[in-house]
Short mmCIF file of C-alpha atoms and ligand atoms in Angstrom, two decimals:
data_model
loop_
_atom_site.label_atom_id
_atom_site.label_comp_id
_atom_site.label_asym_id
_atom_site.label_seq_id
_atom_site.Cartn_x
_atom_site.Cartn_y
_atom_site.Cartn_z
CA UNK A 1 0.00 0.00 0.00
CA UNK A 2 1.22 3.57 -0.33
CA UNK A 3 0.80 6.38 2.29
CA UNK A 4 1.61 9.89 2.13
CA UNK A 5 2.82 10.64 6.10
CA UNK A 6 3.16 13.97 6.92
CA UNK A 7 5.81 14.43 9.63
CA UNK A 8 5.31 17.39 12.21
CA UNK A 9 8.03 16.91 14.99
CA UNK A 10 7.10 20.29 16.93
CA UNK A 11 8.99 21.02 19.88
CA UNK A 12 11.00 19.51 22.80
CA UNK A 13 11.09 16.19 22.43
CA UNK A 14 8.89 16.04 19.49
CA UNK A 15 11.64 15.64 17.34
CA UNK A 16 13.41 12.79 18.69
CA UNK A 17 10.34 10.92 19.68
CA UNK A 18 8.44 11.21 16.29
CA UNK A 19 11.77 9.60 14.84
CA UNK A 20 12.05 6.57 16.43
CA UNK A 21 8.32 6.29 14.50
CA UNK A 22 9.58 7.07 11.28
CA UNK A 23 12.10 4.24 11.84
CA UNK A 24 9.07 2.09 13.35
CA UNK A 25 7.30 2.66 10.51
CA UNK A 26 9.91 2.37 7.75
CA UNK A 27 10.54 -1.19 9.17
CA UNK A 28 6.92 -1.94 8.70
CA UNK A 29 7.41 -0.72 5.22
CA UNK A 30 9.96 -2.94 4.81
CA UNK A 31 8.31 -6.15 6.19
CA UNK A 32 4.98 -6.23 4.49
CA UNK A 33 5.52 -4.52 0.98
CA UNK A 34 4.43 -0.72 1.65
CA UNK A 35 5.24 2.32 0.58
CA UNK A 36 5.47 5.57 3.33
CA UNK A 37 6.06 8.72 1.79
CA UNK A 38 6.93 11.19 4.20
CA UNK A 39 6.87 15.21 4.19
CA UNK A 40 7.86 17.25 6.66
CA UNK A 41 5.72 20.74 8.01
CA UNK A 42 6.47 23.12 10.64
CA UNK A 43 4.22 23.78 13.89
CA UNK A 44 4.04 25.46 16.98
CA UNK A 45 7.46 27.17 18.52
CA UNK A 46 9.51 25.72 15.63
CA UNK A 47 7.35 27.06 13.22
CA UNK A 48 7.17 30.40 15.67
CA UNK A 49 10.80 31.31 15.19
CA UNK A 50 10.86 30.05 11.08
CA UNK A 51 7.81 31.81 10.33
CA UNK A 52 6.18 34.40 12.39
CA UNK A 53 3.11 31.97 12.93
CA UNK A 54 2.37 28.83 15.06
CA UNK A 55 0.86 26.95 12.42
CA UNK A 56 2.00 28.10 8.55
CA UNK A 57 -0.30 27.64 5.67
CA UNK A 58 2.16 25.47 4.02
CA UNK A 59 1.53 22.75 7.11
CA UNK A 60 -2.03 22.57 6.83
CA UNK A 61 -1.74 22.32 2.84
CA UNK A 62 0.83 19.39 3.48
CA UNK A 63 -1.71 17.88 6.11
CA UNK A 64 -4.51 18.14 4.05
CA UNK A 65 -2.75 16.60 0.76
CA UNK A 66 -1.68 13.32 3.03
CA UNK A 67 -3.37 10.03 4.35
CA UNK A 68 -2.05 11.35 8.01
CA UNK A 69 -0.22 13.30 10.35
CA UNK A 70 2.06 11.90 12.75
CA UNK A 71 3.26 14.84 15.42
CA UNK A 72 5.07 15.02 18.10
CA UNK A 73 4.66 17.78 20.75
CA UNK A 74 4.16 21.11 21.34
CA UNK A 75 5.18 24.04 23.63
CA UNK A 76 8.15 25.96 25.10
CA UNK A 77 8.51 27.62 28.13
CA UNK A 78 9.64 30.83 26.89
CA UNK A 79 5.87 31.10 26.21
CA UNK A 80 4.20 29.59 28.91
CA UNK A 81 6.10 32.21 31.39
CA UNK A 82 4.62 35.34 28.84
CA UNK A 83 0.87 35.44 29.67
CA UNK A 84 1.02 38.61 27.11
CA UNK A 85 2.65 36.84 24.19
CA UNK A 86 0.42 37.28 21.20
CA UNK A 87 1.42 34.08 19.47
CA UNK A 88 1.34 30.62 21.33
CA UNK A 89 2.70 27.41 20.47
CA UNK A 90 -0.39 25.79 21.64
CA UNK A 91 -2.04 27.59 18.93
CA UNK A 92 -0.94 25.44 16.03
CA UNK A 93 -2.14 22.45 17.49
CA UNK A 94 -5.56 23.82 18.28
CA UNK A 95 -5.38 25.28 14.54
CA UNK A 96 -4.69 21.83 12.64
CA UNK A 97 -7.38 20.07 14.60
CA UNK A 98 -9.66 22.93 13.89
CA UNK A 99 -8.27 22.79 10.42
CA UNK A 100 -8.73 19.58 9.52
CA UNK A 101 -11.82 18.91 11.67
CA UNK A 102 -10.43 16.53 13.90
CA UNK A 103 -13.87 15.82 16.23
CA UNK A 104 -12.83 12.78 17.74
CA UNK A 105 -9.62 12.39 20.33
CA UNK A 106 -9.40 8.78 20.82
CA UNK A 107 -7.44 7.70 23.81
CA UNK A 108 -6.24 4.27 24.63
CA UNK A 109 -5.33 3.22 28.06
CA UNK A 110 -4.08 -0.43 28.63
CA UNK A 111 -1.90 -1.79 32.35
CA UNK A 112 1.13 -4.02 31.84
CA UNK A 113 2.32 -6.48 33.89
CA UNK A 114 5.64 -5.29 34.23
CA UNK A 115 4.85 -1.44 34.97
CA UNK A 116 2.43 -2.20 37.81
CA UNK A 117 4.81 -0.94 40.37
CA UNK A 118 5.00 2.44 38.84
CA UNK A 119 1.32 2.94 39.58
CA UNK A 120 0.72 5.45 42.11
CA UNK A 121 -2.05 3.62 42.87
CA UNK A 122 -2.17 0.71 45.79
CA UNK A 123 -2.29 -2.87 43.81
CA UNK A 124 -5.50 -3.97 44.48
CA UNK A 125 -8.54 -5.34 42.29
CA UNK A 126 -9.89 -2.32 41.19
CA UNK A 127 -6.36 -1.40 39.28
CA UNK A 128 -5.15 -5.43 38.72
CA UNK A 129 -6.04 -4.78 34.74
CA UNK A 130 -6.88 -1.57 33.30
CA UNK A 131 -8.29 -0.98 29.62
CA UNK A 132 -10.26 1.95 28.76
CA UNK A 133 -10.17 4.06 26.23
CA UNK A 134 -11.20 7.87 26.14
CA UNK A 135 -13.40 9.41 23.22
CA UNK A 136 -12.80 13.41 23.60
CA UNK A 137 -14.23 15.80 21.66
CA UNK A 138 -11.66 18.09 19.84
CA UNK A 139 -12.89 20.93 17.74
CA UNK A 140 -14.74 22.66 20.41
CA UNK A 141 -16.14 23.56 23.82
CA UNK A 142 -14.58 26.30 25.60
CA UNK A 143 -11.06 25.60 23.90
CA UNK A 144 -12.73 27.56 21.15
CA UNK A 145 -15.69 29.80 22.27
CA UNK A 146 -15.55 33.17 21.94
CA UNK A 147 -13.03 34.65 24.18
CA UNK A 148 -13.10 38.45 25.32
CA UNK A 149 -10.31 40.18 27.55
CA UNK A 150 -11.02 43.25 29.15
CA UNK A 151 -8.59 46.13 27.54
CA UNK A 152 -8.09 46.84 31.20
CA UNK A 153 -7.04 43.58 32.31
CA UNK A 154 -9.64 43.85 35.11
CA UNK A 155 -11.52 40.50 33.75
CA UNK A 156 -11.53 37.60 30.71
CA UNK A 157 -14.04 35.06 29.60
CA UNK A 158 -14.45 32.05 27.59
CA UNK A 159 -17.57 30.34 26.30
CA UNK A 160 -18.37 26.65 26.19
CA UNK A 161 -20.42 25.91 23.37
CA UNK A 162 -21.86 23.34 22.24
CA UNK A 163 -24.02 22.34 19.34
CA UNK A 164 -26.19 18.80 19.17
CA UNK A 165 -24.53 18.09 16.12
CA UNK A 166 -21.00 18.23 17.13
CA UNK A 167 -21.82 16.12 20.19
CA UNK A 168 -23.88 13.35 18.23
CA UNK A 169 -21.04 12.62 15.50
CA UNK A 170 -18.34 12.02 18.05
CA UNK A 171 -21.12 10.21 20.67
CA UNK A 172 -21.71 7.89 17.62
CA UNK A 173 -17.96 7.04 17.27
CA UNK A 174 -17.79 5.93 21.17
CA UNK A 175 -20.86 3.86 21.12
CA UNK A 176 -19.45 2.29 18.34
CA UNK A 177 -16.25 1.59 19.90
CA UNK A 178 -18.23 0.40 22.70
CA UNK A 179 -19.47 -2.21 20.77
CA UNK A 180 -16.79 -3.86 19.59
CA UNK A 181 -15.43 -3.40 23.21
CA UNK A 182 -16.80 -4.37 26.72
CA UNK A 183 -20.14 -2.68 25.73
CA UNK A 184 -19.93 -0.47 28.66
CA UNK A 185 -19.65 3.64 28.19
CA UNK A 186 -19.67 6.55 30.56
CA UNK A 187 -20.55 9.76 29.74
CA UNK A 188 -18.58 12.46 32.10
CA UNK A 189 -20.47 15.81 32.02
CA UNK A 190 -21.12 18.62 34.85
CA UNK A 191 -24.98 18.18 34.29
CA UNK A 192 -26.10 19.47 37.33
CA UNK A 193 -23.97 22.61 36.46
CA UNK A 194 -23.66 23.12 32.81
CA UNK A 195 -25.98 23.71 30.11
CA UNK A 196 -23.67 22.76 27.80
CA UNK A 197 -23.43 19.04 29.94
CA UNK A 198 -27.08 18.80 29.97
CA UNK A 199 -27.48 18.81 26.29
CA UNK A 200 -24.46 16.04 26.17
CA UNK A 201 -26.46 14.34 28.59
CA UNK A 202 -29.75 14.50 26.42
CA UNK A 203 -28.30 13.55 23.52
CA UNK A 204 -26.19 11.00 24.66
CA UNK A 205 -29.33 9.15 26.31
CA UNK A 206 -31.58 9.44 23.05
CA UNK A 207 -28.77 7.69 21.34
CA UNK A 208 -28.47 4.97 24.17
CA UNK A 209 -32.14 4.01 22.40
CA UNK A 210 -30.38 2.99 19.14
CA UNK A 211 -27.72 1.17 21.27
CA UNK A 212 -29.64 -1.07 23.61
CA UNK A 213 -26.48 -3.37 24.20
CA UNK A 214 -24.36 -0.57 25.19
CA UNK A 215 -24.45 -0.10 29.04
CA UNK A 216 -24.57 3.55 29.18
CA UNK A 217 -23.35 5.21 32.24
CA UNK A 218 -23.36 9.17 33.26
CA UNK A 219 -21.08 10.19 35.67
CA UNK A 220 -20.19 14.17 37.22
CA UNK A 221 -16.44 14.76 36.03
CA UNK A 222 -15.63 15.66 39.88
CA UNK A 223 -16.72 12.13 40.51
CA UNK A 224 -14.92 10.68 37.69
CA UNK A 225 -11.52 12.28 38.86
CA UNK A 226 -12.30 10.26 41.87
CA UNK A 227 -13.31 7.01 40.14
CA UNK A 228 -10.37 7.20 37.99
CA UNK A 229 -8.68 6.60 41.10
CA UNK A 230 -10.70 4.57 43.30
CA UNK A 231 -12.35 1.76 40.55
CA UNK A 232 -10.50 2.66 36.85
CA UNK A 233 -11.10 -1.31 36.07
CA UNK A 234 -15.02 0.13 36.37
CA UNK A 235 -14.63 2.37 32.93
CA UNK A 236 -14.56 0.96 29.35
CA UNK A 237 -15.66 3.48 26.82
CA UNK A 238 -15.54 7.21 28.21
CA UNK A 239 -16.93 9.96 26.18
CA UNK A 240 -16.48 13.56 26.94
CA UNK A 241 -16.22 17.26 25.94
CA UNK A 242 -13.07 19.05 25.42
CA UNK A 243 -11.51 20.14 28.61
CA UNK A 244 -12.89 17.41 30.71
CA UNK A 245 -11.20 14.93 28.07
CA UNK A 246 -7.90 16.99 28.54
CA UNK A 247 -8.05 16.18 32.48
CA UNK A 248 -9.67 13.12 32.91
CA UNK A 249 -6.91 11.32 30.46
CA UNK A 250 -3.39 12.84 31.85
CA UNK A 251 -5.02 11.84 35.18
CA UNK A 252 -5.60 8.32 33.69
CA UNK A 253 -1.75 7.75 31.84
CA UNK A 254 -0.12 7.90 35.26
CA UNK A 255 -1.72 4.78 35.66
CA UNK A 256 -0.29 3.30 33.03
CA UNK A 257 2.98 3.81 34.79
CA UNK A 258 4.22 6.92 32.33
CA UNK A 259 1.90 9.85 30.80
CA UNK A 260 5.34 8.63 28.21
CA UNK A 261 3.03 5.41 26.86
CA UNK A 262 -0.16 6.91 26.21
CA UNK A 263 -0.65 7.40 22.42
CA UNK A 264 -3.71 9.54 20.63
CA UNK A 265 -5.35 9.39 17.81
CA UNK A 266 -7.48 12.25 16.06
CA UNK A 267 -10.06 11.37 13.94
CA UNK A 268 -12.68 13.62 11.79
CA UNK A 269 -13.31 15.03 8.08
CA UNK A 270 -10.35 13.57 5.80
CA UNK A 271 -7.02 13.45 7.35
CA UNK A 272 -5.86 12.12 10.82
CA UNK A 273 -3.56 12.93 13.05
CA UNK A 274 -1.41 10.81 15.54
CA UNK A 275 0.41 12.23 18.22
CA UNK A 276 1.40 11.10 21.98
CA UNK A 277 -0.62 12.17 24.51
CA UNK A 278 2.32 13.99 26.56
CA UNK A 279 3.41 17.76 26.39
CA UNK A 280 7.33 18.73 24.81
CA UNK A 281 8.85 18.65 28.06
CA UNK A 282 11.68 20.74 27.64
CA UNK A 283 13.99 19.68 30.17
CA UNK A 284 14.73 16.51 28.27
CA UNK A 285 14.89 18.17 25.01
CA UNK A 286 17.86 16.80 22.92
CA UNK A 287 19.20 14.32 25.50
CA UNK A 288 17.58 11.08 23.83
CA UNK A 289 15.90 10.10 27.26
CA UNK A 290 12.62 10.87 26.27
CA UNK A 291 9.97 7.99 26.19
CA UNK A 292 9.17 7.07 22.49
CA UNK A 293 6.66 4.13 23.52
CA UNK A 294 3.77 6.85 22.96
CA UNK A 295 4.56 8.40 19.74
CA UNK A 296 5.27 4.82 18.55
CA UNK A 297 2.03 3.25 19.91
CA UNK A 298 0.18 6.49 18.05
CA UNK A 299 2.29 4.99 14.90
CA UNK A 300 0.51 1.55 15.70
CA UNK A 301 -2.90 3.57 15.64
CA UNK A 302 -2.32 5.13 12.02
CA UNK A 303 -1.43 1.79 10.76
CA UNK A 304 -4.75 0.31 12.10
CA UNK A 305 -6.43 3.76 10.78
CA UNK A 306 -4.68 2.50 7.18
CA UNK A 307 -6.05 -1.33 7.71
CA UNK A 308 -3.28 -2.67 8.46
CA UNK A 309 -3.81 -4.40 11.63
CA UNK A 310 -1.52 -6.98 11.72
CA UNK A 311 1.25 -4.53 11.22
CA UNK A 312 -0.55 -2.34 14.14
CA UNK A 313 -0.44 -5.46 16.69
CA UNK A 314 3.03 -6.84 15.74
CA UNK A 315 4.09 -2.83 16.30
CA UNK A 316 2.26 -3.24 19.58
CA UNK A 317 3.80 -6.53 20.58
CA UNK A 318 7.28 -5.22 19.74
CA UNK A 319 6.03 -2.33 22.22
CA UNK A 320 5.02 -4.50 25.29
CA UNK A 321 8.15 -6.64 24.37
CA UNK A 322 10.99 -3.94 25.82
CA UNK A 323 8.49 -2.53 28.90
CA UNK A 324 8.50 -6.72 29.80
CA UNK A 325 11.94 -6.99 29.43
CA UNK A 326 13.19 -3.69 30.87
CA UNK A 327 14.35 -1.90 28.00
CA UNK A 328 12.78 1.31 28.92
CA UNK A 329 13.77 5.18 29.41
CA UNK A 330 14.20 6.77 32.36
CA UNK A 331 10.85 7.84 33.43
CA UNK A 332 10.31 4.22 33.71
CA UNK A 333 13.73 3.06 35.25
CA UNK A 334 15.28 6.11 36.80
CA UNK A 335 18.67 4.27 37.09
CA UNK A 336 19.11 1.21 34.71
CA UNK A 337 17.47 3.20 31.66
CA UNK A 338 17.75 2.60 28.02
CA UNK A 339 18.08 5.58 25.43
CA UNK A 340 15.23 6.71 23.37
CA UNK A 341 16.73 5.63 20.48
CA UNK A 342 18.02 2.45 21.47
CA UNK A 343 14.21 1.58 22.33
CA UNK A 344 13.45 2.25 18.80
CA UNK A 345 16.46 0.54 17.29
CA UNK A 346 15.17 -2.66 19.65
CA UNK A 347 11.85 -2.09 18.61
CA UNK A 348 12.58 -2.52 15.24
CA UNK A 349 15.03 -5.33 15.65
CA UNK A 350 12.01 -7.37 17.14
CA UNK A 351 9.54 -6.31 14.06
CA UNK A 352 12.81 -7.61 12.28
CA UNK A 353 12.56 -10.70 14.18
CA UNK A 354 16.02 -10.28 15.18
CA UNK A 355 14.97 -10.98 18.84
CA UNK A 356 15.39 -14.16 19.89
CA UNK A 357 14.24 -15.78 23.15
CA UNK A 358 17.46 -16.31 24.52
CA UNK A 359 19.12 -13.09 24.20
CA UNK A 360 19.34 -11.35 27.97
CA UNK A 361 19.88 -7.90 29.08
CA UNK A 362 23.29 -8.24 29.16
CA UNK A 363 23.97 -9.11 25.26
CA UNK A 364 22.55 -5.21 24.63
CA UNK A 365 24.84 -2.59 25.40
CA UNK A 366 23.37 0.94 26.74
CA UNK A 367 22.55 3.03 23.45
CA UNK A 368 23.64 0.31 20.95
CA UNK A 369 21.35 -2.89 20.09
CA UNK A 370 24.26 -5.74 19.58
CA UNK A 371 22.17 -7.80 18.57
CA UNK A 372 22.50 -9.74 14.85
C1 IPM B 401 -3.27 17.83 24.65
C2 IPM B 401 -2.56 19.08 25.05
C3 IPM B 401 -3.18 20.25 24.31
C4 IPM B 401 -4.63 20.35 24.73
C5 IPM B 401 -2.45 21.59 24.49
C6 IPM B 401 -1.00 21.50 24.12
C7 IPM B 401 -3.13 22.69 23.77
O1 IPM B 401 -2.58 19.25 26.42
O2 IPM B 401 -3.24 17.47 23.47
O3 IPM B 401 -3.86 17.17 25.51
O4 IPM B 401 -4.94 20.93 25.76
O5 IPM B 401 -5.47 19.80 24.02
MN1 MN B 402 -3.50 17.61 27.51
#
């Protein structure tokens, strides 16, 4: 098959991260006949200091002229200490998804084995095996009401809208996924506050009619927080507006052991986007520590997004492979840590099938897979 890839690596660790996918995915390539074409665009403090603007024209022509997006991160600090700056980083990211009508945020979050004791949360049978997966709404909400500052400074406001339509075409995509899932999804709204939440909540329970063998659950986000906690095991399919979906799933990837694994995916009009769910965390900018599990597992999610699902779960296998066996950065092993790039070469050494059951630890040398 042949894909057109466009490749945004954005800022921080964006870079680094999004290339241990293009080496993921040019192994895949490899292995089962494809052709990736890849072009690279510019966005958010990168594309800040080469253009003038967070998110060029050129990048959303690229983006719009490919089968997908794969990005890395966005943000610097120089900006988030500069509550005046005009132009944000964050704005190119909001741009493309408004851009390219990315409605759906989808949101995996799966427990392994050999992470568990990296949850902050007390083993226990409410945590033993978690697998949910978010469904957040993108394109709108109060990330892009109508925002007003006061030329005074003496007050600011921004509106949550919502209109049925944009909450029925992404409510449809969750009870969907629902299906094929556990069958179980939970609507997180602010109902007894929010007129916005009440019409998700209307909505959501005329659709429930259509889907009578969804279990369909509604749940106050304060209480979710909570639940995310106390009972995650409890949630299969959530579904949820903008902001709430921001919270609700950086809360949730701690679980996981490392906001690092979580990957995204963004669905809507034409083109999707992939990106890891984690920020550009400058502090490990350039140092090849950063965790490239989640930009790779959003990888995985593009190739399922192209139909190619076998390639998507051997990516995935190759994935749980190193966390099982220890070969994993130093948010996950503070001390005994493997680069970010030797986690991608040994990634794609496994894909390769260069892995074989008897190699140990010791036969792979800190930044440099030895293995033929
Ligand atoms: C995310 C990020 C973005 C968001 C920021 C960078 C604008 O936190 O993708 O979750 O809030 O949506
Ligand atoms: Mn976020």
């Amino acid at each position: 098959m042949f894909k057109k890839i466009t490749l945004i690596y954005g800022d921080g660790i964006g870079p680094e991260v999004t290339k241990q996918s293009e080496k993921v995915l040019n192994t895949v390539a490899e292995l089962f006949g494809h052709q990736f074409e890849y072009q690279r665009a510019l966005l958010g403090a990168e594309a800040i200091d080469a253009t003038g603007a967070a998110l060029p024209e050129d990048t959303v022509e690229k983006a719009l002229n490919s089968d997908a997006v794969l990005f890395g991160a966005v943000g610097h600090p120089k900006y988030d200490n500069d509550p005046n700056a005009k132009v944000r980083p964050e704005q190119g990211i909001l741009g493309i998804r408004k851009a390219l009508q990315l409605f759906a945020n989808i949101r995996p979050l799966t427990t392994h084995k050999s992470l568990k004791h990296l949850s902050p949360l007390k083993p226990g049978p409410t945590n033993e095996k978690i697998d949910l997966v978010i469904y957040r709404e993108l394109t709108s909400g109060i990330y892009f009401g109508e925002k007003q500052t006061a030329e005074d400074g003496s007050w600011a406001a921004d509106t949550c809208k919502y209109t049925a339509e944009e909450i029925e075409r992404i409510a449809r995509l969750a009870f969907k996924a629902a299906g094929n899932r556990r069958k179980k999804l939970t609507l997180i709204d602010k109902a007894n506050v929010l007129d916005t939440s009440r019409l998700w909540r209307k909505i959501v329970q005329q659709l429930a009619t259509e889907y009578p063998d969804i279990n369909t659950d509604y749940m106050f986000v304060d209480n979710a927080a909570m639940q995310m906690i106390l009972n995650p095991a409890q949630f299969d399919v959530i579904l949820t507006e903008n902001m709430f979906g921001d919270i609700i799933s950086d809360e949730a990837s701690v679980l996981g052991g490392s906001l690092g694994l979580m990957p995204s995916a963004s669905i809507g009009a034409k083109t999707a986007l992939f990106e890891p769910i984690h920020g550009s965390y400058p502090q490990a900018a350039g140092k090849d520590i950063a965790n490239p599990i989640g930009s790779i597992l959003s990888a995985a999610m593009m190739l399922d997004h192209f139909e190619m699902h076998d390639e998507a779960a051997l990516v995935r296998e190759a994935c749980t492979w190193t966390l099982a066996n220890g070969f994993v950065t130093k948010d996950i092993a503070p001390i005994n840590f493997y680069f970010t790039s030797t986690v991608g070469d040994l990634i794609c050494d496994y894909l390769q099938g260069r892995i074989v059951d008897s190699v140990k630890q010791d036969n792979i040398e800190l930044r440099k897979s030895t293995i033929i």
